[in-house]
Amino acid sequence: MAILDRPEDIMLEQNALGLEDGDAEENAALGGLVGWIEGRYNRSSDARQSDEDRWLTAYRNYRGLYGPDVQFTEEEKSQAFIKITKTKVLAAYAQIVDVLFAGSKFPIGIEPSYKPLGVSGPLHFDPKEVTQDTINELTGGEPTATIARPELLKQTGPYEEQLGPVEDKLRDGAGKTPTALTFEPAKEAARKMERTIHDQLEESQANKHLRSTAFEMSLFGTGILKGPFALEKEYPNWDDEGKYDPVFKTIPKVEGVSIWNFYPDPDARNMTEAEYVIERHRLSRSQVRALKKRPFFRDEAIEEAIDLGPNYNPHYWEDALEDNDASGKIERYEVLEYWGVIDEETAEEAELDLPEDALDSGEIQINAWLCNGQVLRLVVNPFTPNRIPYHAVPYELNPYSFFGIGLAENMEDTQDIMNGFMRLAVDNAALSSNLLIEIDETNLVPGQDMSVYPGKVFRRQAGAPGQAIFGTKFPNVTGECLQVFDKARQLADEATGMPSFAHGSTGVMGVGRTASGMSMLMGAAAQNIKAVVRNIDDYLLSPLGKSLFSFNMQFNFDKAIKGDLDIVAKGTESLMRNEVRSQRLLQFMQMTAQPTMAPFVKYDYILRELAASMDLDEDKVLNDPREAAIQAEMMAAVAAMMPQEQAPQQPPQGGAPSAEDPTGNGGGNIAPGNAPQPGAEGFTGGGGGDNGGNPPPAPPQGQPPQ
């Protein structure tokens, strides 16, 4: 096997036994696989139709559009739609984004296990006592290496095998001096793994895709995030001669997937139970042809699919989403991406080479791309252990369905009530604001203009009895309609858990009129968002973090990031990253400032948490223990070079003569007979004072001092 530099190549070479271009007989052999996948796609599409109706209703309420089931009579003049649903959805989306990105990092953390396996325990050392020979034993003689680089400690085996007697030298430094430090290889590996994952997420613009997922989660009830999967990213670069020479780097890609293009196993209730997932792509001719650049895509099958012409048929819901009254021909290709299991017989009919571990189970995990009946790509699932690279997170969990419940669905009825009574109020206001005029023409002169305007004069016939013109005013019930509207809006607050004052509505009365009362209301309103963020932690961030961890453990060659580590989803933790958390940390530091309590406190952890609560990058503003020791030595050396300022001499204190101080001047250098005069430096006496320099006695009560 040739040596491959890219993790993607190694992944495909080791785990993806794909099919190369073949003849017509091979394509015919793939016909059974095509029919099998299309059957799964049609089954999933039929099973989620009721969910599509729910999503369409939520989308129309968000956009302020009436569906085809709403019919207006000729008497109804107003067709107003009050878009309270849009306000609530955007408020929920803003709160979720604010919580997830409250810190300066993506809300995924890596921490060492409580008892990490295969990693040395804490190593204690004194920077002053560790000699260069010890460092050479640790680092293999590299002159630029330091103790804080565990990748040099672990070269051919576990840490214990490499350390040997050096570990005893390090541990001997503990307790000898108060400057002894502790180095923990597991924490160092966790820190480097976390930094690696955050760099990868930043490269793939994961923040943008996570925001898109959070929006669909708030609106439709379910958000989908895909990844990680290997993707070759192009970085612009020009050589010295000005020629464009891009640099390509393989990164783990993370991207958001629209819920409309996501077709999961209809019998599954979550991604853990799903046996397969199908993603529907809408690609142009250029995008389909660009698939040739990706690994294991079959060039002949792609060209055959393109020659057959565009095959994209829009679904009924696409016209509603795109506001199209009439659907026409779309010059696009429908490509299905399948991730899941197939049975052994189907795989053998497709002439797919199976790994040995799949022959015993009777089924195999694959990834296949279809278009126009052609298999564009067919590979074995490259991930070990096998996993489907999709994550579905619900806004509100529905334990009996794969798709969750969104905010727009929760206030569907109250939105209809608000629309209905607002239309009634507008129509009644229009009717009651004008008079209904009744005219008796027998009392008027014929041929007159019956239009009514201010200053209008009607001519009556002579001798005609009774009133000729009558004005009828309809009762105004707009106030009663608006009362029902306001009540429905309050019910919408209750149904969604998103009160109006949480998104800027004014007019809060009662306890909300004070600052402390408003703080209590906002804290109660945040409970609903906390539940949503917990769902994000459990169904999105934690599985995504584990997938990224597995990806790096499987394809990354940096030994420093390998180890027994735990994935920590920090979405809920972000709720505490505010001023209250900072104040609590500072109070705890003040409480533990006593010398008897200081040995029990991990100040490095407290400082990192304090920096994180202030939205600072702790890796940039804080030193590790070894760097802190070096910095302390440098500061001590600089302080030693600074000139010492002499303390100011204390003025002599007078007193009674003694054997040590016969002059009685407090040990001063003033000889007898040379006492300072009043007003001169060193004079301590006063008017009426005794010879010892003591202050004069206080004047009798009732007399002013002299």
PDB file of N, CA, C and O in Angstrom, residues 623-673:
ATOM      1  N   ASN A 623      -0.855  31.188  32.025  1.00  0.00           N
ATOM      2  CA  ASN A 623       0.274  30.288  31.838  1.00  0.00           C
ATOM      3  C   ASN A 623      -0.024  28.933  32.465  1.00  0.00           C
ATOM      4  O   ASN A 623      -0.801  28.832  33.424  1.00  0.00           O
ATOM      5  N   ASP A 624       0.622  27.897  31.925  1.00  0.00           N
ATOM      6  CA  ASP A 624       0.532  26.605  32.586  1.00  0.00           C
ATOM      7  C   ASP A 624       1.457  26.621  33.811  1.00  0.00           C
ATOM      8  O   ASP A 624       2.229  27.565  34.010  1.00  0.00           O
ATOM      9  N   PRO A 625       1.428  25.578  34.673  1.00  0.00           N
ATOM     10  CA  PRO A 625       2.234  25.622  35.901  1.00  0.00           C
ATOM     11  C   PRO A 625       3.725  25.838  35.646  1.00  0.00           C
ATOM     12  O   PRO A 625       4.377  26.585  36.379  1.00  0.00           O
ATOM     13  N   ARG A 626       4.272  25.196  34.623  1.00  0.00           N
ATOM     14  CA  ARG A 626       5.702  25.371  34.379  1.00  0.00           C
ATOM     15  C   ARG A 626       6.002  26.790  33.907  1.00  0.00           C
ATOM     16  O   ARG A 626       6.969  27.414  34.350  1.00  0.00           O
ATOM     17  N   GLU A 627       5.209  27.319  32.999  1.00  0.00           N
ATOM     18  CA  GLU A 627       5.404  28.686  32.550  1.00  0.00           C
ATOM     19  C   GLU A 627       5.210  29.682  33.690  1.00  0.00           C
ATOM     20  O   GLU A 627       5.896  30.703  33.754  1.00  0.00           O
ATOM     21  N   ALA A 628       4.271  29.370  34.591  1.00  0.00           N
ATOM     22  CA  ALA A 628       4.068  30.255  35.741  1.00  0.00           C
ATOM     23  C   ALA A 628       5.297  30.267  36.648  1.00  0.00           C
ATOM     24  O   ALA A 628       5.681  31.314  37.184  1.00  0.00           O
ATOM     25  N   ALA A 629       5.943  29.087  36.822  1.00  0.00           N
ATOM     26  CA  ALA A 629       7.147  29.044  37.653  1.00  0.00           C
ATOM     27  C   ALA A 629       8.275  29.852  37.022  1.00  0.00           C
ATOM     28  O   ALA A 629       8.996  30.585  37.708  1.00  0.00           O
ATOM     29  N   ILE A 630       8.425  29.730  35.710  1.00  0.00           N
ATOM     30  CA  ILE A 630       9.460  30.500  35.019  1.00  0.00           C
ATOM     31  C   ILE A 630       9.179  31.990  35.131  1.00  0.00           C
ATOM     32  O   ILE A 630      10.081  32.806  35.378  1.00  0.00           O
ATOM     33  N   GLN A 631       7.907  32.371  34.964  1.00  0.00           N
ATOM     34  CA  GLN A 631       7.543  33.776  35.069  1.00  0.00           C
ATOM     35  C   GLN A 631       7.803  34.301  36.476  1.00  0.00           C
ATOM     36  O   GLN A 631       8.271  35.440  36.654  1.00  0.00           O
ATOM     37  N   ALA A 632       7.526  33.491  37.489  1.00  0.00           N
ATOM     38  CA  ALA A 632       7.770  33.920  38.872  1.00  0.00           C
ATOM     39  C   ALA A 632       9.259  34.133  39.117  1.00  0.00           C
ATOM     40  O   ALA A 632       9.666  35.090  39.794  1.00  0.00           O
ATOM     41  N   GLU A 633      10.103  33.228  38.578  1.00  0.00           N
ATOM     42  CA  GLU A 633      11.543  33.405  38.739  1.00  0.00           C
ATOM     43  C   GLU A 633      12.023  34.670  38.043  1.00  0.00           C
ATOM     44  O   GLU A 633      12.877  35.405  38.565  1.00  0.00           O
ATOM     45  N   MET A 634      11.503  34.958  36.858  1.00  0.00           N
ATOM     46  CA  MET A 634      11.894  36.165  36.153  1.00  0.00           C
ATOM     47  C   MET A 634      11.493  37.410  36.926  1.00  0.00           C
ATOM     48  O   MET A 634      12.266  38.373  37.036  1.00  0.00           O
ATOM     49  N   MET A 635      10.283  37.400  37.464  1.00  0.00           N
ATOM     50  CA  MET A 635       9.830  38.558  38.240  1.00  0.00           C
ATOM     51  C   MET A 635      10.677  38.729  39.493  1.00  0.00           C
ATOM     52  O   MET A 635      11.010  39.858  39.893  1.00  0.00           O
ATOM     53  N   ALA A 636      11.073  37.608  40.141  1.00  0.00           N
ATOM     54  CA  ALA A 636      11.917  37.711  41.329  1.00  0.00           C
ATOM     55  C   ALA A 636      13.298  38.242  40.971  1.00  0.00           C
ATOM     56  O   ALA A 636      13.888  39.042  41.718  1.00  0.00           O
ATOM     57  N   ALA A 637      13.811  37.814  39.804  1.00  0.00           N
ATOM     58  CA  ALA A 637      15.124  38.305  39.384  1.00  0.00           C
ATOM     59  C   ALA A 637      15.077  39.792  39.076  1.00  0.00           C
ATOM     60  O   ALA A 637      15.994  40.551  39.423  1.00  0.00           O
ATOM     61  N   VAL A 638      14.010  40.233  38.417  1.00  0.00           N
ATOM     62  CA  VAL A 638      13.877  41.658  38.115  1.00  0.00           C
ATOM     63  C   VAL A 638      13.737  42.463  39.396  1.00  0.00           C
ATOM     64  O   VAL A 638      14.322  43.550  39.541  1.00  0.00           O
ATOM     65  N   ALA A 639      12.975  41.929  40.342  1.00  0.00           N
ATOM     66  CA  ALA A 639      12.813  42.645  41.610  1.00  0.00           C
ATOM     67  C   ALA A 639      14.132  42.735  42.369  1.00  0.00           C
ATOM     68  O   ALA A 639      14.407  43.718  43.069  1.00  0.00           O
ATOM     69  N   ALA A 640      14.992  41.703  42.250  1.00  0.00           N
ATOM     70  CA  ALA A 640      16.276  41.725  42.951  1.00  0.00           C
ATOM     71  C   ALA A 640      17.224  42.763  42.363  1.00  0.00           C
ATOM     72  O   ALA A 640      18.085  43.309  43.063  1.00  0.00           O
ATOM     73  N   MET A 641      17.086  43.028  41.064  1.00  0.00           N
ATOM     74  CA  MET A 641      17.958  44.016  40.427  1.00  0.00           C
ATOM     75  C   MET A 641      17.515  45.445  40.686  1.00  0.00           C
ATOM     76  O   MET A 641      18.284  46.381  40.469  1.00  0.00           O
ATOM     77  N   MET A 642      16.314  45.641  41.122  1.00  0.00           N
ATOM     78  CA  MET A 642      15.827  46.981  41.376  1.00  0.00           C
ATOM     79  C   MET A 642      16.474  47.532  42.636  1.00  0.00           C
ATOM     80  O   MET A 642      16.647  46.812  43.635  1.00  0.00           O
ATOM     81  N   PRO A 643      16.878  48.829  42.680  1.00  0.00           N
ATOM     82  CA  PRO A 643      17.485  49.408  43.902  1.00  0.00           C
ATOM     83  C   PRO A 643      16.466  49.446  45.028  1.00  0.00           C
ATOM     84  O   PRO A 643      15.292  49.790  44.834  1.00  0.00           O
ATOM     85  N   GLN A 644      16.942  49.053  46.188  1.00  0.00           N
ATOM     86  CA  GLN A 644      16.077  49.027  47.358  1.00  0.00           C
ATOM     87  C   GLN A 644      15.943  50.431  47.933  1.00  0.00           C
ATOM     88  O   GLN A 644      16.942  51.112  48.191  1.00  0.00           O
ATOM     89  N   GLU A 645      14.764  50.881  48.122  1.00  0.00           N
ATOM     90  CA  GLU A 645      14.530  52.201  48.709  1.00  0.00           C
ATOM     91  C   GLU A 645      14.653  52.116  50.227  1.00  0.00           C
ATOM     92  O   GLU A 645      14.098  51.217  50.855  1.00  0.00           O
ATOM     93  N   GLN A 646      15.443  53.065  50.824  1.00  0.00           N
ATOM     94  CA  GLN A 646      15.615  53.077  52.266  1.00  0.00           C
ATOM     95  C   GLN A 646      14.362  53.580  52.951  1.00  0.00           C
ATOM     96  O   GLN A 646      13.742  54.555  52.508  1.00  0.00           O
ATOM     97  N   ALA A 647      14.017  52.899  54.004  1.00  0.00           N
ATOM     98  CA  ALA A 647      12.817  53.279  54.744  1.00  0.00           C
ATOM     99  C   ALA A 647      13.047  54.611  55.445  1.00  0.00           C
ATOM    100  O   ALA A 647      14.145  54.878  55.959  1.00  0.00           O
ATOM    101  N   PRO A 648      12.088  55.489  55.493  1.00  0.00           N
ATOM    102  CA  PRO A 648      12.267  56.785  56.159  1.00  0.00           C
ATOM    103  C   PRO A 648      12.496  56.598  57.658  1.00  0.00           C
ATOM    104  O   PRO A 648      11.889  55.740  58.294  1.00  0.00           O
ATOM    105  N   GLN A 649      13.424  57.422  58.212  1.00  0.00           N
ATOM    106  CA  GLN A 649      13.734  57.326  59.632  1.00  0.00           C
ATOM    107  C   GLN A 649      12.571  57.867  60.462  1.00  0.00           C
ATOM    108  O   GLN A 649      11.984  58.892  60.134  1.00  0.00           O
ATOM    109  N   GLN A 650      12.288  57.122  61.506  1.00  0.00           N
ATOM    110  CA  GLN A 650      11.231  57.534  62.399  1.00  0.00           C
ATOM    111  C   GLN A 650      11.748  58.635  63.330  1.00  0.00           C
ATOM    112  O   GLN A 650      12.901  58.600  63.777  1.00  0.00           O
ATOM    113  N   PRO A 651      10.981  59.594  63.585  1.00  0.00           N
ATOM    114  CA  PRO A 651      11.432  60.633  64.523  1.00  0.00           C
ATOM    115  C   PRO A 651      11.642  60.043  65.900  1.00  0.00           C
ATOM    116  O   PRO A 651      10.930  59.131  66.309  1.00  0.00           O
ATOM    117  N   PRO A 652      12.627  60.502  66.598  1.00  0.00           N
ATOM    118  CA  PRO A 652      12.904  59.941  67.938  1.00  0.00           C
ATOM    119  C   PRO A 652      11.757  60.222  68.892  1.00  0.00           C
ATOM    120  O   PRO A 652      11.103  61.256  68.823  1.00  0.00           O
ATOM    121  N   GLN A 653      11.497  59.239  69.704  1.00  0.00           N
ATOM    122  CA  GLN A 653      10.456  59.360  70.708  1.00  0.00           C
ATOM    123  C   GLN A 653      11.111  59.621  72.074  1.00  0.00           C
ATOM    124  O   GLN A 653      12.025  58.900  72.501  1.00  0.00           O
ATOM    125  N   GLY A 654      10.684  60.650  72.697  1.00  0.00           N
ATOM    126  CA  GLY A 654      11.235  60.983  74.012  1.00  0.00           C
ATOM    127  C   GLY A 654      10.751  60.042  75.087  1.00  0.00           C
ATOM    128  O   GLY A 654       9.718  59.390  74.952  1.00  0.00           O
ATOM    129  N   GLY A 655      11.503  59.936  76.168  1.00  0.00           N
ATOM    130  CA  GLY A 655      11.109  59.081  77.267  1.00  0.00           C
ATOM    131  C   GLY A 655      12.055  59.255  78.448  1.00  0.00           C
ATOM    132  O   GLY A 655      12.970  60.078  78.440  1.00  0.00           O
ATOM    133  N   ALA A 656      11.856  58.458  79.415  1.00  0.00           N
ATOM    134  CA  ALA A 656      12.703  58.533  80.610  1.00  0.00           C
ATOM    135  C   ALA A 656      14.064  57.923  80.325  1.00  0.00           C
ATOM    136  O   ALA A 656      14.166  56.967  79.575  1.00  0.00           O
ATOM    137  N   PRO A 657      15.160  58.474  80.892  1.00  0.00           N
ATOM    138  CA  PRO A 657      16.496  57.899  80.703  1.00  0.00           C
ATOM    139  C   PRO A 657      16.557  56.503  81.278  1.00  0.00           C
ATOM    140  O   PRO A 657      15.858  56.159  82.232  1.00  0.00           O
ATOM    141  N   SER A 658      17.377  55.671  80.624  1.00  0.00           N
ATOM    142  CA  SER A 658      17.589  54.303  81.090  1.00  0.00           C
ATOM    143  C   SER A 658      19.016  53.931  80.809  1.00  0.00           C
ATOM    144  O   SER A 658      19.793  54.712  80.254  1.00  0.00           O
ATOM    145  N   ALA A 659      19.355  52.648  81.142  1.00  0.00           N
ATOM    146  CA  ALA A 659      20.729  52.210  80.901  1.00  0.00           C
ATOM    147  C   ALA A 659      21.022  52.142  79.416  1.00  0.00           C
ATOM    148  O   ALA A 659      22.125  52.447  78.972  1.00  0.00           O
ATOM    149  N   GLU A 660      20.050  51.698  78.611  1.00  0.00           N
ATOM    150  CA  GLU A 660      20.274  51.627  77.170  1.00  0.00           C
ATOM    151  C   GLU A 660      20.142  52.993  76.523  1.00  0.00           C
ATOM    152  O   GLU A 660      20.750  53.268  75.487  1.00  0.00           O
ATOM    153  N   ASP A 661      19.346  53.862  77.081  1.00  0.00           N
ATOM    154  CA  ASP A 661      19.103  55.186  76.489  1.00  0.00           C
ATOM    155  C   ASP A 661      19.252  56.224  77.591  1.00  0.00           C
ATOM    156  O   ASP A 661      18.270  56.688  78.181  1.00  0.00           O
ATOM    157  N   PRO A 662      20.488  56.594  77.896  1.00  0.00           N
ATOM    158  CA  PRO A 662      20.664  57.544  79.013  1.00  0.00           C
ATOM    159  C   PRO A 662      20.141  58.925  78.701  1.00  0.00           C
ATOM    160  O   PRO A 662      19.839  59.684  79.609  1.00  0.00           O
ATOM    161  N   THR A 663      19.992  59.241  77.421  1.00  0.00           N
ATOM    162  CA  THR A 663      19.516  60.585  77.085  1.00  0.00           C
ATOM    163  C   THR A 663      18.018  60.686  77.164  1.00  0.00           C
ATOM    164  O   THR A 663      17.473  61.782  77.215  1.00  0.00           O
ATOM    165  N   GLY A 664      17.346  59.542  77.111  1.00  0.00           N
ATOM    166  CA  GLY A 664      15.883  59.578  77.158  1.00  0.00           C
ATOM    167  C   GLY A 664      15.239  60.085  75.908  1.00  0.00           C
ATOM    168  O   GLY A 664      14.079  60.472  75.936  1.00  0.00           O
ATOM    169  N   ASN A 665      15.968  60.074  74.768  1.00  0.00           N
ATOM    170  CA  ASN A 665      15.374  60.593  73.526  1.00  0.00           C
ATOM    171  C   ASN A 665      14.935  59.486  72.589  1.00  0.00           C
ATOM    172  O   ASN A 665      14.857  59.675  71.391  1.00  0.00           O
ATOM    173  N   GLY A 666      14.713  58.276  73.110  1.00  0.00           N
ATOM    174  CA  GLY A 666      14.193  57.198  72.284  1.00  0.00           C
ATOM    175  C   GLY A 666      15.219  56.585  71.380  1.00  0.00           C
ATOM    176  O   GLY A 666      14.891  56.040  70.349  1.00  0.00           O
ATOM    177  N   GLY A 667      16.485  56.626  71.725  1.00  0.00           N
ATOM    178  CA  GLY A 667      17.500  56.023  70.867  1.00  0.00           C
ATOM    179  C   GLY A 667      17.923  56.900  69.737  1.00  0.00           C
ATOM    180  O   GLY A 667      18.601  56.467  68.824  1.00  0.00           O
ATOM    181  N   GLY A 668      17.556  58.185  69.719  1.00  0.00           N
ATOM    182  CA  GLY A 668      17.950  59.070  68.632  1.00  0.00           C
ATOM    183  C   GLY A 668      19.403  59.457  68.736  1.00  0.00           C
ATOM    184  O   GLY A 668      20.090  59.172  69.714  1.00  0.00           O
ATOM    185  N   ASN A 669      19.854  60.135  67.720  1.00  0.00           N
ATOM    186  CA  ASN A 669      21.261  60.545  67.669  1.00  0.00           C
ATOM    187  C   ASN A 669      21.460  61.988  68.111  1.00  0.00           C
ATOM    188  O   ASN A 669      22.385  62.649  67.696  1.00  0.00           O
ATOM    189  N   ILE A 670      20.599  62.489  68.889  1.00  0.00           N
ATOM    190  CA  ILE A 670      20.716  63.866  69.376  1.00  0.00           C
ATOM    191  C   ILE A 670      21.456  63.829  70.707  1.00  0.00           C
ATOM    192  O   ILE A 670      20.990  63.219  71.670  1.00  0.00           O
ATOM    193  N   ALA A 671      22.570  64.428  70.688  1.00  0.00           N
ATOM    194  CA  ALA A 671      23.393  64.413  71.900  1.00  0.00           C
ATOM    195  C   ALA A 671      22.827  65.383  72.927  1.00  0.00           C
ATOM    196  O   ALA A 671      22.149  66.352  72.584  1.00  0.00           O
ATOM    197  N   PRO A 672      23.150  65.125  74.214  1.00  0.00           N
ATOM    198  CA  PRO A 672      22.682  66.071  75.245  1.00  0.00           C
ATOM    199  C   PRO A 672      23.289  67.432  75.031  1.00  0.00           C
ATOM    200  O   PRO A 672      24.447  67.576  74.637  1.00  0.00           O
ATOM    201  N   GLY A 673      22.531  68.389  75.234  1.00  0.00           N
ATOM    202  CA  GLY A 673      22.978  69.763  75.035  1.00  0.00           C
ATOM    203  C   GLY A 673      22.720  70.275  73.648  1.00  0.00           C
ATOM    204  O   GLY A 673      22.919  71.460  73.395  1.00  0.00           O
TER     205      GLY A 673
END
